[in-house]
Amino acid sequence: MQLATSSASGLRLGLCCLFNSEPIRFRTTTAKALLALPRAGQLIKLSELCLHNAKSLQAALQALHRLGIGAFRIMSPLFPRMTHPDVGYGMDDLPDGDAILTTLETCRLFAQQQLIRLSFHPDQFVVLSSPSTQVVASSVQELAYHGWLAEKLGVDLINIHAGGVYGDKFAALQRLAEVFEDLPEPVKSRLTLENDDVSYTPQDLLPFCQKHQIPLVYDVHHHRCNPDQLTIEAATEQAAELWAAKGCEQYCHISSPKTGWGSPNPKPHADYITLDDFPDCWRSRTMTTDVEAKAKELAVRRLMSDLNILTANHCQH
DNA sequence: GCATGTCAAGTTGTG
DNA sequence: CACAACTTGACATGC
């Protein structure tokens, strides 16, 4: 891990990607729409979107500072379709490339000054354990994009799932290990693994993470949906040791089930976090926890209030 | 204007 | 065997 953003102690709650009430929006486009344009037209459109999104990120960080929120997950398509095989591009190709890079630098400095911890969570198409060399190759390319952007923005971690099982978890993790060793340094130094809600439990991942010195992002909602023999306390503590070994503040995820724990499918996320779902053993820790809730910054603020961790500077309504 | 269908990519589990 | 669910919109199209 490159840096430990924190000089603070205690719990830090993070927002995932989007805002509910704040007027901050990120734009995107599709490959199909781009392919209807000549190349020069594609690049003009992409340049506008990238500049807009970089400015939106800057506005997002300012809003987070105002709200007293100490962590932010940046959406992966900040620069839409950048690694697409047919319409992909580099900063040098964009008319506003210099302005975009300048804005990223402004964001990096602001986040550093205000101690806002940044993360990435590339989506489900990044699968390093796949038996398909094609899938692995495009995954590595996508991670390289995240690594490049992470260096520009001072992003702490790039968090992914272990991927598919393909009938043999051990063999799948073996493949993951081989790919991990050869990742470019900006990616390798930031890569973390997260337990998921269908395949890989904390117990599956912890020995692997220990062996390869990869921090585990412990998602307690996934653990409750996809349990193993570990208690929440034990999983939290063993994950904490991995972060400590890297000299980095621990990172976790929390969410509540939309339809309740007794419902047939507790996996979908609710608008807000039910305080009972927040593990007691997390309250006294120093760590970052992303709040995966549909009400976005409103849910983060409510949980901060419920946990009594609003700071004097940021108690505003 | 507003409603609706569509959007690069993987894997798993369900109907 | 086809399709929805993960993250979950936002955009493009057509009325």
Coordinates of C-alpha atoms (C1' of nucleotides) in Angstrom, one line a residue:
Chain A
M1 CA 0.0 0.0 0.0
Q2 CA 1.3 3.4 -0.9
L3 CA 0.2 5.5 1.9
A4 CA -1.8 5.6 5.1
T5 CA -3.9 8.7 4.7
S6 CA -4.9 8.8 8.2
S7 CA -3.5 10.7 11.0
A8 CA -6.8 10.5 12.7
S9 CA -8.0 7.8 15.0
G10 CA -11.4 6.2 15.4
L11 CA -14.0 5.3 12.9
R12 CA -14.1 6.8 9.5
L13 CA -17.2 6.2 7.3
G14 CA -17.0 6.2 3.5
L15 CA -19.4 7.1 0.7
C16 CA -19.7 4.8 -2.4
C17 CA -19.5 6.6 -5.7
L18 CA -22.7 8.7 -5.9
F19 CA -24.7 11.4 -4.1
N20 CA -28.4 11.4 -3.3
S21 CA -29.1 15.1 -2.5
E22 CA -26.0 16.9 -3.4
P23 CA -26.1 18.1 -7.0
I24 CA -23.1 16.1 -8.1
R25 CA -23.4 13.9 -11.1
F26 CA -21.0 11.8 -13.2
R27 CA -21.6 11.3 -16.9
T28 CA -20.9 8.4 -19.2
T29 CA -21.4 7.1 -22.7
T30 CA -21.6 3.8 -24.5
A31 CA -19.3 2.3 -27.0
K32 CA -22.2 2.0 -29.4
A33 CA -23.0 5.7 -29.3
L34 CA -19.3 6.5 -29.8
L35 CA -19.0 4.1 -32.8
A36 CA -21.6 6.2 -34.6
L37 CA -19.1 9.1 -34.7
P38 CA -15.9 9.6 -36.6
R39 CA -12.8 9.2 -34.4
A40 CA -12.3 13.0 -34.0
G41 CA -15.9 13.3 -32.8
Q42 CA -15.5 10.5 -30.4
L43 CA -12.5 12.2 -28.8
I44 CA -14.2 15.5 -28.5
K45 CA -17.2 13.9 -26.8
L46 CA -14.9 11.8 -24.5
S47 CA -12.9 14.8 -23.6
E48 CA -16.0 16.7 -22.5
L49 CA -17.1 13.8 -20.4
C50 CA -13.7 13.3 -18.8
L51 CA -13.4 16.9 -17.9
H52 CA -16.9 17.1 -16.6
N53 CA -16.2 14.0 -14.4
A54 CA -12.9 15.3 -13.1
K55 CA -14.6 18.5 -12.1
S56 CA -17.4 16.5 -10.5
L57 CA -14.9 14.6 -8.5
Q58 CA -13.4 17.9 -7.3
A59 CA -16.9 19.0 -6.3
A60 CA -17.5 15.6 -4.6
L61 CA -14.4 16.0 -2.5
Q62 CA -15.5 19.5 -1.4
A63 CA -18.9 18.2 -0.5
L64 CA -17.4 15.3 1.5
H65 CA -15.2 17.7 3.4
R66 CA -18.2 19.9 4.2
L67 CA -20.2 16.9 5.3
G68 CA -17.4 15.5 7.5
I69 CA -17.2 12.3 5.4
G70 CA -13.7 10.9 5.5
A71 CA -13.6 8.4 2.6
F72 CA -14.8 8.1 -0.9
R73 CA -15.1 5.2 -3.4
I74 CA -14.5 6.6 -6.9
M75 CA -16.6 5.1 -9.6
S76 CA -14.6 3.1 -12.1
P77 CA -16.0 4.7 -15.3
L78 CA -14.6 8.1 -14.2
F79 CA -13.1 8.2 -17.7
P80 CA -15.8 6.3 -19.7
R81 CA -14.7 3.4 -22.0
M82 CA -11.0 4.3 -21.6
T83 CA -9.9 0.6 -22.0
H84 CA -12.5 -0.4 -24.5
P85 CA -10.9 -2.4 -27.4
D86 CA -12.7 -0.3 -30.1
V87 CA -13.1 3.1 -28.7
G88 CA -10.4 3.2 -25.9
Y89 CA -8.1 6.3 -25.7
G90 CA -5.3 7.9 -23.7
M91 CA -5.2 11.3 -22.1
D92 CA -2.9 12.5 -24.9
D93 CA -5.7 11.9 -27.4
L94 CA -8.1 14.3 -25.7
P95 CA -8.3 18.0 -26.6
D96 CA -8.8 18.8 -22.8
G97 CA -6.1 16.3 -21.7
D98 CA -4.0 18.9 -19.9
A99 CA -7.0 20.5 -18.1
I100 CA -8.1 17.0 -17.0
L101 CA -4.7 16.1 -15.6
T102 CA -4.6 19.5 -13.8
T103 CA -8.0 18.8 -12.2
L104 CA -6.8 15.4 -11.1
E105 CA -3.8 17.0 -9.4
T106 CA -6.1 19.5 -7.6
C107 CA -8.2 16.6 -6.4
R108 CA -5.2 14.6 -5.2
L109 CA -3.9 17.6 -3.2
F110 CA -7.3 18.4 -1.7
A111 CA -8.0 14.8 -0.6
Q112 CA -4.5 14.7 0.9
Q113 CA -4.9 17.9 2.8
Q114 CA -8.4 17.1 4.1
L115 CA -7.5 13.5 4.9
I116 CA -10.2 12.0 2.6
R117 CA -9.2 8.4 1.9
L118 CA -9.9 7.3 -1.7
S119 CA -10.5 3.8 -3.0
F120 CA -11.5 2.0 -6.2
H121 CA -13.7 -1.1 -6.5
P122 CA -13.5 -2.3 -10.1
D123 CA -16.6 -4.1 -11.2
Q124 CA -17.4 -7.8 -11.7
F125 CA -15.7 -8.1 -15.1
V126 CA -12.3 -7.9 -13.4
V127 CA -11.6 -11.6 -12.7
L128 CA -8.0 -12.6 -12.1
S129 CA -8.8 -16.2 -11.3
S130 CA -10.5 -17.0 -14.6
P131 CA -9.2 -19.9 -16.6
S132 CA -9.7 -17.8 -19.7
T133 CA -6.5 -16.0 -20.7
Q134 CA -8.7 -13.5 -22.6
V135 CA -10.7 -12.6 -19.4
V136 CA -7.5 -12.3 -17.4
A137 CA -5.8 -10.1 -20.0
S138 CA -8.7 -7.6 -20.2
S139 CA -8.9 -7.7 -16.4
V140 CA -5.2 -6.8 -16.1
Q141 CA -5.7 -4.0 -18.6
E142 CA -8.6 -2.7 -16.6
L143 CA -6.6 -2.8 -13.4
A144 CA -3.7 -1.0 -15.1
Y145 CA -6.2 1.8 -15.9
H146 CA -7.1 1.9 -12.2
G147 CA -3.5 1.9 -11.2
W148 CA -2.6 4.8 -13.4
L149 CA -5.6 6.8 -12.1
A150 CA -4.7 5.8 -8.5
E151 CA -1.3 7.4 -8.9
K152 CA -2.8 10.6 -10.3
L153 CA -5.3 10.9 -7.6
G154 CA -3.5 9.4 -4.5
V155 CA -6.0 6.5 -4.3
D156 CA -5.1 4.1 -1.5
L157 CA -6.6 0.8 -2.5
I158 CA -7.9 -1.1 -5.5
N159 CA -10.3 -3.6 -4.1
I160 CA -11.6 -6.7 -6.1
H161 CA -13.3 -10.0 -5.4
A162 CA -11.5 -13.3 -5.9
G163 CA -13.8 -14.2 -8.8
G164 CA -15.2 -17.5 -9.8
V165 CA -14.6 -21.0 -8.4
Y166 CA -14.8 -23.1 -11.5
G167 CA -15.3 -26.2 -9.4
D168 CA -12.0 -25.8 -7.5
K169 CA -11.4 -22.9 -5.2
F170 CA -7.8 -23.9 -4.5
A171 CA -6.9 -24.0 -8.2
A172 CA -8.7 -20.7 -8.8
L173 CA -6.7 -19.0 -6.1
Q174 CA -3.5 -20.5 -7.4
R175 CA -4.2 -18.9 -10.8
L176 CA -5.0 -15.6 -9.0
A177 CA -1.7 -15.8 -7.2
E178 CA 0.3 -16.2 -10.4
V179 CA -1.5 -13.2 -12.0
F180 CA -1.0 -11.1 -8.9
E181 CA 2.7 -11.6 -8.8
D182 CA 3.1 -10.1 -12.3
L183 CA 0.8 -7.1 -11.9
P184 CA 2.3 -3.7 -12.5
E185 CA 3.6 -2.1 -9.3
P186 CA 0.9 0.7 -9.0
V187 CA -1.7 -2.0 -9.0
K188 CA 0.1 -4.7 -7.0
S189 CA 0.9 -2.3 -4.2
R190 CA -2.7 -1.3 -3.8
L191 CA -4.6 -4.5 -4.6
T192 CA -7.0 -5.8 -1.9
L193 CA -9.4 -8.8 -1.8
E194 CA -12.9 -8.8 -0.5
N195 CA -15.0 -11.7 0.7
D196 CA -18.1 -12.0 -1.5
D197 CA -21.7 -13.2 -0.9
V198 CA -21.7 -16.4 -3.1
S199 CA -18.2 -17.9 -3.3
Y200 CA -15.3 -16.8 -1.2
T201 CA -15.7 -16.4 2.6
P202 CA -13.2 -14.7 4.9
Q203 CA -12.0 -18.1 5.9
D204 CA -11.2 -19.0 2.3
L205 CA -9.3 -15.8 1.7
L206 CA -7.4 -15.1 4.9
P207 CA -4.7 -17.7 4.5
F208 CA -4.2 -16.7 0.9
C209 CA -4.0 -13.0 1.9
Q210 CA -1.5 -13.8 4.7
K211 CA 0.7 -15.8 2.3
H212 CA 0.7 -13.0 -0.3
Q213 CA 0.5 -10.0 2.0
I214 CA -2.7 -8.8 0.5
P215 CA -5.0 -6.9 2.8
L216 CA -8.6 -8.3 3.1
V217 CA -11.5 -5.8 2.9
Y218 CA -13.9 -7.4 5.3
D219 CA -17.5 -7.1 4.1
V220 CA -19.7 -8.0 7.1
H221 CA -22.9 -8.1 5.0
H222 CA -21.4 -10.6 2.6
H223 CA -20.1 -12.6 5.6
R224 CA -23.6 -12.8 7.0
C225 CA -25.0 -13.8 3.6
N226 CA -22.2 -16.3 3.0
P227 CA -21.0 -17.4 6.4
D228 CA -18.1 -19.7 7.5
Q229 CA -16.8 -20.9 10.8
L230 CA -15.4 -17.5 11.8
T231 CA -17.3 -15.1 14.0
I232 CA -17.5 -11.4 13.0
E233 CA -15.1 -10.6 15.8
A234 CA -12.5 -13.2 14.6
A235 CA -12.8 -12.2 10.9
T236 CA -12.4 -8.5 11.9
E237 CA -9.4 -9.2 14.0
Q238 CA -7.6 -11.4 11.5
A239 CA -8.3 -8.9 8.7
A240 CA -6.9 -6.2 11.0
E241 CA -3.7 -8.0 11.3
L242 CA -3.2 -8.0 7.5
W243 CA -3.7 -4.2 7.4
A244 CA -1.4 -3.7 10.4
A245 CA 1.3 -5.7 8.7
K246 CA 1.1 -3.3 5.7
G247 CA 1.2 -0.3 8.1
C248 CA -2.2 0.8 6.7
E249 CA -5.6 1.7 8.2
Q250 CA -8.1 -1.2 8.1
Y251 CA -10.9 -1.1 5.5
C252 CA -14.3 -2.7 5.8
H253 CA -17.8 -2.7 4.2
I254 CA -21.2 -2.5 5.8
S255 CA -24.7 -2.7 4.5
S256 CA -28.2 -3.7 5.6
P257 CA -30.6 -6.0 3.8
K258 CA -33.3 -4.2 1.9
T259 CA -36.0 -6.8 2.8
G260 CA -34.8 -7.8 6.2
W261 CA -32.7 -10.8 7.5
G262 CA -35.7 -13.1 7.5
S263 CA -36.5 -12.5 3.9
P264 CA -35.7 -15.0 1.1
N265 CA -33.0 -12.7 -0.3
P266 CA -31.2 -10.5 2.2
K267 CA -28.4 -9.6 -0.3
P268 CA -29.8 -6.4 -1.9
H269 CA -28.9 -3.3 -0.1
A270 CA -31.3 -1.1 1.9
D271 CA -31.5 2.7 1.7
Y272 CA -30.0 3.1 5.2
I273 CA -27.9 1.1 7.7
T274 CA -29.8 -0.4 10.6
L275 CA -27.7 0.3 13.7
D276 CA -28.1 -3.4 14.8
D277 CA -26.2 -4.5 11.7
F278 CA -23.2 -2.4 12.7
P279 CA -20.9 -4.8 14.6
D280 CA -20.3 -3.8 18.2
C281 CA -16.6 -4.8 17.9
W282 CA -16.1 -2.2 15.2
R283 CA -17.1 0.7 17.4
S284 CA -13.9 1.1 19.3
R285 CA -11.6 0.5 16.3
T286 CA -9.6 2.8 14.1
M287 CA -10.7 1.9 10.6
T288 CA -12.5 3.0 7.4
T289 CA -15.9 1.5 6.6
D290 CA -17.6 2.1 3.3
V291 CA -21.4 2.5 3.8
E292 CA -23.1 0.6 1.0
A293 CA -26.6 2.1 1.2
K294 CA -28.8 3.5 -1.5
A295 CA -29.5 6.8 0.3
K296 CA -25.8 7.5 -0.2
E297 CA -24.4 10.5 1.7
L298 CA -27.7 10.7 3.7
A299 CA -27.1 7.2 4.9
V300 CA -23.5 7.9 5.8
R301 CA -24.6 11.0 7.8
R302 CA -27.3 9.1 9.6
L303 CA -25.0 6.3 10.6
M304 CA -22.4 8.9 11.8
S305 CA -25.1 10.4 13.9
D306 CA -26.3 7.0 15.2
L307 CA -22.8 6.1 16.2
N308 CA -22.1 9.4 17.7
I309 CA -19.1 10.2 15.6
L310 CA -20.1 13.5 14.2
T311 CA -17.3 15.9 14.9
A312 CA -17.8 19.5 16.2
N313 CA -16.8 21.0 12.8
H314 CA -19.3 19.0 10.9
C315 CA -22.4 19.0 13.0
Q316 CA -24.7 20.8 10.6
H317 CA -28.1 20.2 9.3
Chain B
dG1 C1' -40.9 16.8 -22.1
dC2 C1' -41.3 12.1 -20.6
dA3 C1' -41.2 7.1 -20.8
dT4 C1' -38.7 3.2 -22.2
dG5 C1' -35.1 0.2 -23.9
dT6 C1' -30.2 -0.2 -23.9
dC7 C1' -25.5 -0.4 -22.3
dA8 C1' -18.1 -4.0 -23.1
dA9 C1' -16.9 -7.1 -20.2
dG10 C1' -18.0 -12.6 -15.9
dT11 C1' -20.0 -15.9 -12.9
dT12 C1' -23.3 -18.0 -10.3
dG13 C1' -27.8 -19.5 -9.0
dT14 C1' -32.7 -19.7 -10.1
dG15 C1' -36.8 -20.5 -12.7
Chain C
dC1 C1' -31.4 -23.3 -21.2
dA2 C1' -32.3 -18.5 -20.6
dC3 C1' -32.1 -14.9 -17.6
dA4 C1' -31.6 -12.0 -13.5
dA5 C1' -28.6 -10.4 -9.9
dC6 C1' -24.5 -8.3 -8.4
dT7 C1' -22.8 -2.2 -8.6
dT8 C1' -27.2 1.0 -10.6
dG9 C1' -27.6 4.4 -13.2
dA10 C1' -27.5 7.6 -17.2
dC11 C1' -28.1 8.1 -22.0
dA12 C1' -30.2 7.7 -26.5
dT13 C1' -34.3 7.1 -28.8
dG14 C1' -38.9 7.7 -29.9
dC15 C1' -43.5 9.3 -28.9

